[in-house]
Coordinates of N, CA, C and O in Angstrom, one line a residue:
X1 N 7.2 -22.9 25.4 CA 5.8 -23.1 25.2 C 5.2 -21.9 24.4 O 5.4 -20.8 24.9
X2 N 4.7 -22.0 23.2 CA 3.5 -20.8 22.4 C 2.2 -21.9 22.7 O 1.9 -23.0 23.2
X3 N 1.3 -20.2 22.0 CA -0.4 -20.6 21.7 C -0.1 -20.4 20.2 O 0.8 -19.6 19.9
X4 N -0.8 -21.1 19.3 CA -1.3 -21.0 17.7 C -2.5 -20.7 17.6 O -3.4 -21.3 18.1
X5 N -2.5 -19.8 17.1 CA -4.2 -18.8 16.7 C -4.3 -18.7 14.6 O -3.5 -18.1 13.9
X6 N -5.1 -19.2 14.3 CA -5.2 -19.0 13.1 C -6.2 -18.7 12.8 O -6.8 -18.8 13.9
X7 N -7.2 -18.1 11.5 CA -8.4 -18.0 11.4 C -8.0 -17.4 9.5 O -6.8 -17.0 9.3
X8 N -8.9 -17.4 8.4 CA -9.2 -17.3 7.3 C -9.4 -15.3 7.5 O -10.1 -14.5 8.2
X9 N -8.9 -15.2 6.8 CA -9.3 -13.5 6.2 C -10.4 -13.4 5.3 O -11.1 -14.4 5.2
X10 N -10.9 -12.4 4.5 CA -11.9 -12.1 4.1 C -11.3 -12.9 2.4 O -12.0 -13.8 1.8
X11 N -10.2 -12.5 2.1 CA -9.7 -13.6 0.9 C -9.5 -14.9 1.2 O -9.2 -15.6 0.3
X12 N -9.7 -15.3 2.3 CA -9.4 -17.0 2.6 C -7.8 -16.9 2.9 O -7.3 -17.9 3.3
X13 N -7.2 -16.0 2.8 CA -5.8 -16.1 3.2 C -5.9 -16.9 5.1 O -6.8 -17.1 5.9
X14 N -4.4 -17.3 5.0 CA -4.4 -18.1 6.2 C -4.0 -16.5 7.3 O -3.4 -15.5 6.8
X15 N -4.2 -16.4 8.4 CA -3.8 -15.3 9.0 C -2.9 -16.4 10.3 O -3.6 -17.2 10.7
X16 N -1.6 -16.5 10.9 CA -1.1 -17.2 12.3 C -0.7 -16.5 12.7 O 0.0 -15.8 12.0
X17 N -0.7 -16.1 14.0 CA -0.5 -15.9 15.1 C 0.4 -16.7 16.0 O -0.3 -17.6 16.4
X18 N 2.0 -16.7 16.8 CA 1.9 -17.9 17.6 C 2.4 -16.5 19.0 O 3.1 -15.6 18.7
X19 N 2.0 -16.8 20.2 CA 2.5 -16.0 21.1 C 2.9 -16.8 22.4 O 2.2 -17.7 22.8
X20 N 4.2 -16.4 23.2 CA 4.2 -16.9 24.4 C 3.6 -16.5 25.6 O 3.7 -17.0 26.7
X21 N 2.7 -15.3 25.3 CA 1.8 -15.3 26.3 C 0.3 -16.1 26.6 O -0.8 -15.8 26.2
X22 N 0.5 -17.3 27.5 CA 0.0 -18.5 27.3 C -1.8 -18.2 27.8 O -2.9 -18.7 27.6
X23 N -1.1 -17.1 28.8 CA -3.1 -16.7 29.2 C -4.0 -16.1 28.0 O -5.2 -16.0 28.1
X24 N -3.3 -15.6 27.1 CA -4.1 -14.8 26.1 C -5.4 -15.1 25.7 O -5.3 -16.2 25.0
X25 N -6.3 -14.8 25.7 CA -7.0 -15.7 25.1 C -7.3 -15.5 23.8 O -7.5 -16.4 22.9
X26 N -7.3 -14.2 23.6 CA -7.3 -14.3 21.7 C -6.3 -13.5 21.4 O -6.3 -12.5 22.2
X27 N -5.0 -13.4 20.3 CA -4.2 -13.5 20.0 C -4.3 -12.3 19.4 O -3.7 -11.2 19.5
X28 N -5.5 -12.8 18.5 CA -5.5 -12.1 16.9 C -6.3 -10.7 17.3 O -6.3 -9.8 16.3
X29 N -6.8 -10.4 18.5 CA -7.6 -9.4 18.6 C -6.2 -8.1 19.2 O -6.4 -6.9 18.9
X30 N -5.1 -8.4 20.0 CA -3.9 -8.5 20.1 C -3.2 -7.9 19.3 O -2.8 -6.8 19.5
X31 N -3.1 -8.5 18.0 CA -2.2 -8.8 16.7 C -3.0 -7.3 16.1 O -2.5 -6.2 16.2
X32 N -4.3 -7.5 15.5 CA -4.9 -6.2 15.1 C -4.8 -5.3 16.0 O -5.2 -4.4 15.3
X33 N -4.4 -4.6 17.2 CA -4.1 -3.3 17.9 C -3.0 -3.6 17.4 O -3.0 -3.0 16.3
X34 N -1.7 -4.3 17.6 CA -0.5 -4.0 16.8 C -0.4 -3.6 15.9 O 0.4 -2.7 15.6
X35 N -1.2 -4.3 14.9 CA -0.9 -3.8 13.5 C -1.1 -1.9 12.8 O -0.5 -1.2 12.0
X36 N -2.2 -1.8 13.9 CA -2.5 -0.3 13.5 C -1.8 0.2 13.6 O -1.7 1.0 12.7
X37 N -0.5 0.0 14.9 CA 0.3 0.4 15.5 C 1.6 0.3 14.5 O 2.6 1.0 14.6
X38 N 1.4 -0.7 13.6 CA 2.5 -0.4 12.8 C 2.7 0.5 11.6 O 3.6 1.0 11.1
X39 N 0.8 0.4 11.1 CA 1.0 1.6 10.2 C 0.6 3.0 10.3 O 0.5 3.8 9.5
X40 N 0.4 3.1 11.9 CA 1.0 4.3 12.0 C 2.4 4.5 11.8 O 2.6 5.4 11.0
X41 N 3.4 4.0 12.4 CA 4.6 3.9 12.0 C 4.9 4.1 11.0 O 5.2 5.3 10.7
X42 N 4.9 3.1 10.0 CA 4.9 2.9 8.7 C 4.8 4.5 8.4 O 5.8 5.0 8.2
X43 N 3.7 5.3 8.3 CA 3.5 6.5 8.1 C 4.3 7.5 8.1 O 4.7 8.3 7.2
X44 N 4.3 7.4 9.2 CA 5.1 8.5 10.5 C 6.6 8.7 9.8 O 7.2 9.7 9.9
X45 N 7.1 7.6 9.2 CA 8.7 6.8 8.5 C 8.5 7.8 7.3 O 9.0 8.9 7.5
X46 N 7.8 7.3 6.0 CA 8.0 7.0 4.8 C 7.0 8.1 3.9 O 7.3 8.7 2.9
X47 N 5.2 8.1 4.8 CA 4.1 8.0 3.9 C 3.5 9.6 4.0 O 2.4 10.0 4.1
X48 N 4.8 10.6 3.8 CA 4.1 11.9 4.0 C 4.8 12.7 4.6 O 5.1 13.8 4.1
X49 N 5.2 11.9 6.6 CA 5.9 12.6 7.4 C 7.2 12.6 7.4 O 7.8 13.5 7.9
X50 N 8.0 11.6 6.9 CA 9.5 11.2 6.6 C 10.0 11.8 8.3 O 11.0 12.3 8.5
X51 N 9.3 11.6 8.9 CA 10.4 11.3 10.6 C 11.2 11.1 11.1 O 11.5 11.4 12.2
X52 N 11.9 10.1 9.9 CA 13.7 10.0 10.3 C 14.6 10.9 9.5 O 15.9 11.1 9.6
X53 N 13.8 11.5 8.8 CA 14.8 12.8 8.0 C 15.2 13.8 8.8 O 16.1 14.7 8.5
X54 N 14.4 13.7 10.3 CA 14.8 15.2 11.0 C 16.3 15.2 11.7 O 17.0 16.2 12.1
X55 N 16.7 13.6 11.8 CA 17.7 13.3 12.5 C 18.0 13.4 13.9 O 19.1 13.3 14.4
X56 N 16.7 13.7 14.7 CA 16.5 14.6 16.0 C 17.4 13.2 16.7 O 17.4 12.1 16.1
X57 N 18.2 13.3 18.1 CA 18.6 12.4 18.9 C 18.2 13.0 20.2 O 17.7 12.1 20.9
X58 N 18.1 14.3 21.0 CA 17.1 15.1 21.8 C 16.1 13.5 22.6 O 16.0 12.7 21.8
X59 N 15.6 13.2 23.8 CA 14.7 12.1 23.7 C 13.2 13.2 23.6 O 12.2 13.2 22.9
X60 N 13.6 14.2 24.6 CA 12.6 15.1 24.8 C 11.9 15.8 23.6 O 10.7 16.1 23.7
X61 N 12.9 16.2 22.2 CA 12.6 16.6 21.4 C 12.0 15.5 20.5 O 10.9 16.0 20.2
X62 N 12.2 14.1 19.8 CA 11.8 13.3 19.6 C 10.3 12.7 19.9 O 9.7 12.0 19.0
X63 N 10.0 12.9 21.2 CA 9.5 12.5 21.7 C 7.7 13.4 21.8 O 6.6 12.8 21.9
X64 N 8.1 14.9 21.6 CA 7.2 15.8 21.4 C 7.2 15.8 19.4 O 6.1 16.2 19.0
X65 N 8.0 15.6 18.7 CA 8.0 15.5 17.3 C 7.0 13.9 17.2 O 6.2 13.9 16.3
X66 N 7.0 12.8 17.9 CA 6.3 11.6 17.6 C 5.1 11.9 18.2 O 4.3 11.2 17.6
X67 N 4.7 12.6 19.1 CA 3.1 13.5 19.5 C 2.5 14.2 18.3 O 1.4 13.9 17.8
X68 N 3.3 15.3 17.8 CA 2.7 16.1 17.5 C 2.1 15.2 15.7 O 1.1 15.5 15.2
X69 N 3.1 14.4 15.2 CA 2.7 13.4 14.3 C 2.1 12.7 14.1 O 1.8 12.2 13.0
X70 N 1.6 12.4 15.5 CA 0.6 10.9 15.4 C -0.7 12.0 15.3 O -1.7 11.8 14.5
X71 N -0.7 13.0 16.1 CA -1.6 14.1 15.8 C -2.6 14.0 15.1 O -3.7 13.7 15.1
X72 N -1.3 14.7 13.7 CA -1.6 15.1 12.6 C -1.7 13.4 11.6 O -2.3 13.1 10.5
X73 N -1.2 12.8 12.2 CA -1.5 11.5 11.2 C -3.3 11.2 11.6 O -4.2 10.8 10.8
X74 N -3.5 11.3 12.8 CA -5.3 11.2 13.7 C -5.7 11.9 12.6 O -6.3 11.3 11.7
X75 N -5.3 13.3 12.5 CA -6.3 14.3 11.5 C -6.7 13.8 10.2 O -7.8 13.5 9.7
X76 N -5.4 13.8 9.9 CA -5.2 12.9 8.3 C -5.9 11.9 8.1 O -6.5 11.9 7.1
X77 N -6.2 10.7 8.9 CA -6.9 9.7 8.9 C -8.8 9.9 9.0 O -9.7 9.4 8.4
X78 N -8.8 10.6 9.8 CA -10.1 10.7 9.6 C -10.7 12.2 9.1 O -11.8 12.5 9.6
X79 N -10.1 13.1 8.3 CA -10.0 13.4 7.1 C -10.3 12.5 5.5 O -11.0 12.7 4.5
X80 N -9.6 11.6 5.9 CA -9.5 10.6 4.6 C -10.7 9.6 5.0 O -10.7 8.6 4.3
X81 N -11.5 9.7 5.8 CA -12.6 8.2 6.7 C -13.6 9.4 5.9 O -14.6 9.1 5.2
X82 N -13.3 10.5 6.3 CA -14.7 11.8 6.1 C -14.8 12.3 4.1 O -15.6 13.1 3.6
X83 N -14.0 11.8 3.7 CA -13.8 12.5 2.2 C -13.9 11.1 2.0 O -14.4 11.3 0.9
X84 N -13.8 9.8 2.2 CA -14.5 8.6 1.1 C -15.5 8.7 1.4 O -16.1 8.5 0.4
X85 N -16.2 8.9 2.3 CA -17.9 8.6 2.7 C -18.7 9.3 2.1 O -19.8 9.1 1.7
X86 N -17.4 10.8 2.1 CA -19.0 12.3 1.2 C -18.9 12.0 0.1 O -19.9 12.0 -0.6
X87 N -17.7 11.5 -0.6 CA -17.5 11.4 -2.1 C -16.5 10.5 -2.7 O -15.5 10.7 -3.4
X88 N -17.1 9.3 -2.1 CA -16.3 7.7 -2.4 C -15.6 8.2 -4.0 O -16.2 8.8 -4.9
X89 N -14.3 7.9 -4.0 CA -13.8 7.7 -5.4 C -13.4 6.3 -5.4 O -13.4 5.5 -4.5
X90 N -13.0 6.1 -7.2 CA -13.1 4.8 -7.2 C -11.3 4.5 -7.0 O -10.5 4.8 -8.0
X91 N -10.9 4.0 -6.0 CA -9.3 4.0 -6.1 C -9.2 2.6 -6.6 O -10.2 1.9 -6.5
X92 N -7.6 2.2 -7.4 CA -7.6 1.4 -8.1 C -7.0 0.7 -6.9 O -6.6 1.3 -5.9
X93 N -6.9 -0.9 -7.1 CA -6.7 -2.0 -6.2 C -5.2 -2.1 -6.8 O -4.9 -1.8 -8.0
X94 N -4.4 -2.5 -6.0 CA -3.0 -3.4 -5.8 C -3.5 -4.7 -5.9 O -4.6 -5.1 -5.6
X95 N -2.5 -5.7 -6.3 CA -2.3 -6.9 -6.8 C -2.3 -7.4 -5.4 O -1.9 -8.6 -5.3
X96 N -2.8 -6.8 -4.2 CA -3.4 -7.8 -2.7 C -4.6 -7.0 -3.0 O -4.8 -6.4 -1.9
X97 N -5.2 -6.7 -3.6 CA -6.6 -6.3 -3.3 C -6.7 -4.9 -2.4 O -7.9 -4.6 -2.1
X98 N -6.0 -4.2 -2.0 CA -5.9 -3.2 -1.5 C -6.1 -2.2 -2.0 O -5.6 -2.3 -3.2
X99 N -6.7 -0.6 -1.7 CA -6.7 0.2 -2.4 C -5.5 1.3 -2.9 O -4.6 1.4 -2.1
X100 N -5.4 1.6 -3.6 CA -3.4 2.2 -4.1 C -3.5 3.3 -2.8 O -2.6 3.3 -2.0
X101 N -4.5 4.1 -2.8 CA -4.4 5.2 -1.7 C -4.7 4.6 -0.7 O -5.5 3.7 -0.9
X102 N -4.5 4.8 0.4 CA -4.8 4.8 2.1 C -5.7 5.6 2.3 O -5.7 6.5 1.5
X103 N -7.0 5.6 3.4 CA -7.7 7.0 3.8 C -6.8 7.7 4.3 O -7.1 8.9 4.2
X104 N -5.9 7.5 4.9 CA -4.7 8.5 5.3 C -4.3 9.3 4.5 O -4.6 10.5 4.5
X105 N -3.3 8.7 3.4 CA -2.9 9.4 2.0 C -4.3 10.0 1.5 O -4.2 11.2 2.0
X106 N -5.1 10.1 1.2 CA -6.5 10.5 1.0 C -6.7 12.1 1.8 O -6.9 13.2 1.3
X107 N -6.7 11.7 3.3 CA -6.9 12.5 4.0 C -5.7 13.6 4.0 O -6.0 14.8 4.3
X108 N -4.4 13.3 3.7 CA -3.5 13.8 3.9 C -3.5 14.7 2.6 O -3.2 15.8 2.9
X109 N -3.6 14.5 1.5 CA -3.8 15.2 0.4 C -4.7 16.3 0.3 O -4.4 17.4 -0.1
X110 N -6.0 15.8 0.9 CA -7.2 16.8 1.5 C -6.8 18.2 2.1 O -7.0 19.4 1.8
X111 N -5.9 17.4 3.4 CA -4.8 18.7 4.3 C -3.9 19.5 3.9 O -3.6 20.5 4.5
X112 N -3.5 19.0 2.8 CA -2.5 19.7 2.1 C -2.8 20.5 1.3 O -2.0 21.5 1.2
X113 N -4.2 20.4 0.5 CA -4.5 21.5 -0.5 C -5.4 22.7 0.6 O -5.6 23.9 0.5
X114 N -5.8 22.1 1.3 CA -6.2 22.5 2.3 C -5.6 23.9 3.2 O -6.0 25.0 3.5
X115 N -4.2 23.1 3.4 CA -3.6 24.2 4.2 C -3.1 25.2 3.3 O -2.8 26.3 3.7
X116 N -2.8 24.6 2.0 CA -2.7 25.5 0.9 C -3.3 26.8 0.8 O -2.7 27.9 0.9
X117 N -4.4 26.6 0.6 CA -5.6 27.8 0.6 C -5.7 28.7 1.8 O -5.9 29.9 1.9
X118 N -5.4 27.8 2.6 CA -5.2 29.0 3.8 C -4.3 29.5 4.1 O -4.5 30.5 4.8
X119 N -2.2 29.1 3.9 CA -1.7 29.9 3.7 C -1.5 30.4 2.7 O -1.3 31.6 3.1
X120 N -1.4 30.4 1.7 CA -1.1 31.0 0.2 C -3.3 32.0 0.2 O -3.5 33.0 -0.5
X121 N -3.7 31.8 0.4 CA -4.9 32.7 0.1 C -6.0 33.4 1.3 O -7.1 34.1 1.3
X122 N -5.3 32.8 2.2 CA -5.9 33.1 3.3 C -7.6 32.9 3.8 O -8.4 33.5 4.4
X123 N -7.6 31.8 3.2 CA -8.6 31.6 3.5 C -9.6 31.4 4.9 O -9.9 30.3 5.2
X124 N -10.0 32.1 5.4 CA -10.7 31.9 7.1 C -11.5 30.6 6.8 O -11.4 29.9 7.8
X125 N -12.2 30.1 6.0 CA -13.2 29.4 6.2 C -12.7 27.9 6.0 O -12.9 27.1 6.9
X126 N -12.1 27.8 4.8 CA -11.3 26.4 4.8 C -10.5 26.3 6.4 O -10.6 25.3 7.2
X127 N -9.8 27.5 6.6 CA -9.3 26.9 8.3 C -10.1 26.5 9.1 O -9.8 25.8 10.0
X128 N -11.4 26.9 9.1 CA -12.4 26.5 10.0 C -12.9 25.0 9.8 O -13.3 24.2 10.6
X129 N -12.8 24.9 8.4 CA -13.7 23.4 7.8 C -12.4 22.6 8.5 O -12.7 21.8 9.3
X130 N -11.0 22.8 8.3 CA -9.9 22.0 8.4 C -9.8 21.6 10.1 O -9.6 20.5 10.6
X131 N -10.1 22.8 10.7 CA -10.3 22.5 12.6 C -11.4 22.1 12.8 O -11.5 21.8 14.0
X132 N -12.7 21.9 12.1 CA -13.6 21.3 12.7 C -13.2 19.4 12.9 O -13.5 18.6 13.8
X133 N -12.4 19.1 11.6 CA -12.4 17.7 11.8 C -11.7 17.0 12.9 O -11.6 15.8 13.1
X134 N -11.1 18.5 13.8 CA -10.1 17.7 15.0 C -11.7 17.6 16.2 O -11.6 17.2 17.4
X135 N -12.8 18.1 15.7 CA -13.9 17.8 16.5 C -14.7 16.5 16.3 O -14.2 15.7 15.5
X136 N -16.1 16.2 16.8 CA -16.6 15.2 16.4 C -17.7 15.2 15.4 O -18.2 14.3 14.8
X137 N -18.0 16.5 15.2 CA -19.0 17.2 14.1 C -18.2 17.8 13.0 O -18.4 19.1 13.0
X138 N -17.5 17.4 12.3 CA -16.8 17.9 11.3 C -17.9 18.6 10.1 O -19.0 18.2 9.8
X139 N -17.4 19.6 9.5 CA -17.8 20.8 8.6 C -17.7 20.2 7.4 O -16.6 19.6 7.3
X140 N -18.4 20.1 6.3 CA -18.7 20.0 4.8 C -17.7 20.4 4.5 O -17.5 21.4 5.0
X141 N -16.6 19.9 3.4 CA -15.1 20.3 3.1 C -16.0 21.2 1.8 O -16.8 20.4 1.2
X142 N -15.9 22.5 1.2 CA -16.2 23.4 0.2 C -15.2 24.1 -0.4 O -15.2 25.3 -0.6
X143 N -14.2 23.0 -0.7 CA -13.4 22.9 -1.9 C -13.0 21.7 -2.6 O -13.3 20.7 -2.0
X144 N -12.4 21.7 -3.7 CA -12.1 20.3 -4.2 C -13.1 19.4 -4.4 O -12.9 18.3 -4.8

């Protein structure tokens, strides 16, 4: 026995869902927490962090290496939520309508020149703008 859940996306695309958990009541609300869940993944893999390059087998070590990433992927993400909002650029769309950068990649770029500055020039202040965003009042980025 499955449930079938379908519903239209914002392009009219078909979205389905079928699951054997028959109490569920909605599927698709479900299916979106997974998904996030995948592109953090996805990330974590390929998009910056390359996480399987370290080769760790350790569970304990592995295990504190997939913490300390999802971390820095949080940072990165709303980094990149805080740098479209002050200064929307116009990113070009992919042939699904998607933007070529991620706010992630966005944010993660941000961090990079970022941490740049503070190790290569020592900058105290950029470290400061860069640790406020792990707070809820994040600091005016005053570079780039």
């Amino acid at each position: 026995m499955v449930r079938v859940f379908a519903k239209r996306d914002k392009d009219y695309g078909l979205v389905i869902v079928a699951t054997n958990q028959l109490e569920t009541v909605d599927a698709m609300t479900s299916y979106a927490k997974r998904w996030e869940i995948e592109t953090l993944f996805a990330c974590l893999k390929g998009r910056g962090f390359n996480l399987e390059d370290t080769h760790l087998t350790h569970l304990d070590r592995v295990s504190k290496l997939v913490a300390v990433n999802a971390l820095a992927f949080c940072w990165a993400y709303h980094v990149g939520i805080y740098k479209d909002k002050d200064k929307p650029l116009k990113r070009k769309l992919k042939s699904n309508a998607r933007p070529q950068a991620s706010l992630f990649a966005l944010g993660l770029d941000v961090l990079i020149e970022g941490l740049r500055l503070v190790f290569f020039n020592n900058n105290k202040t950029v470290f400061r703008q860069l640790v406020s965003f792990l707070t809820p009042k994040p600091m005016k980025i005053g570079w780039g």
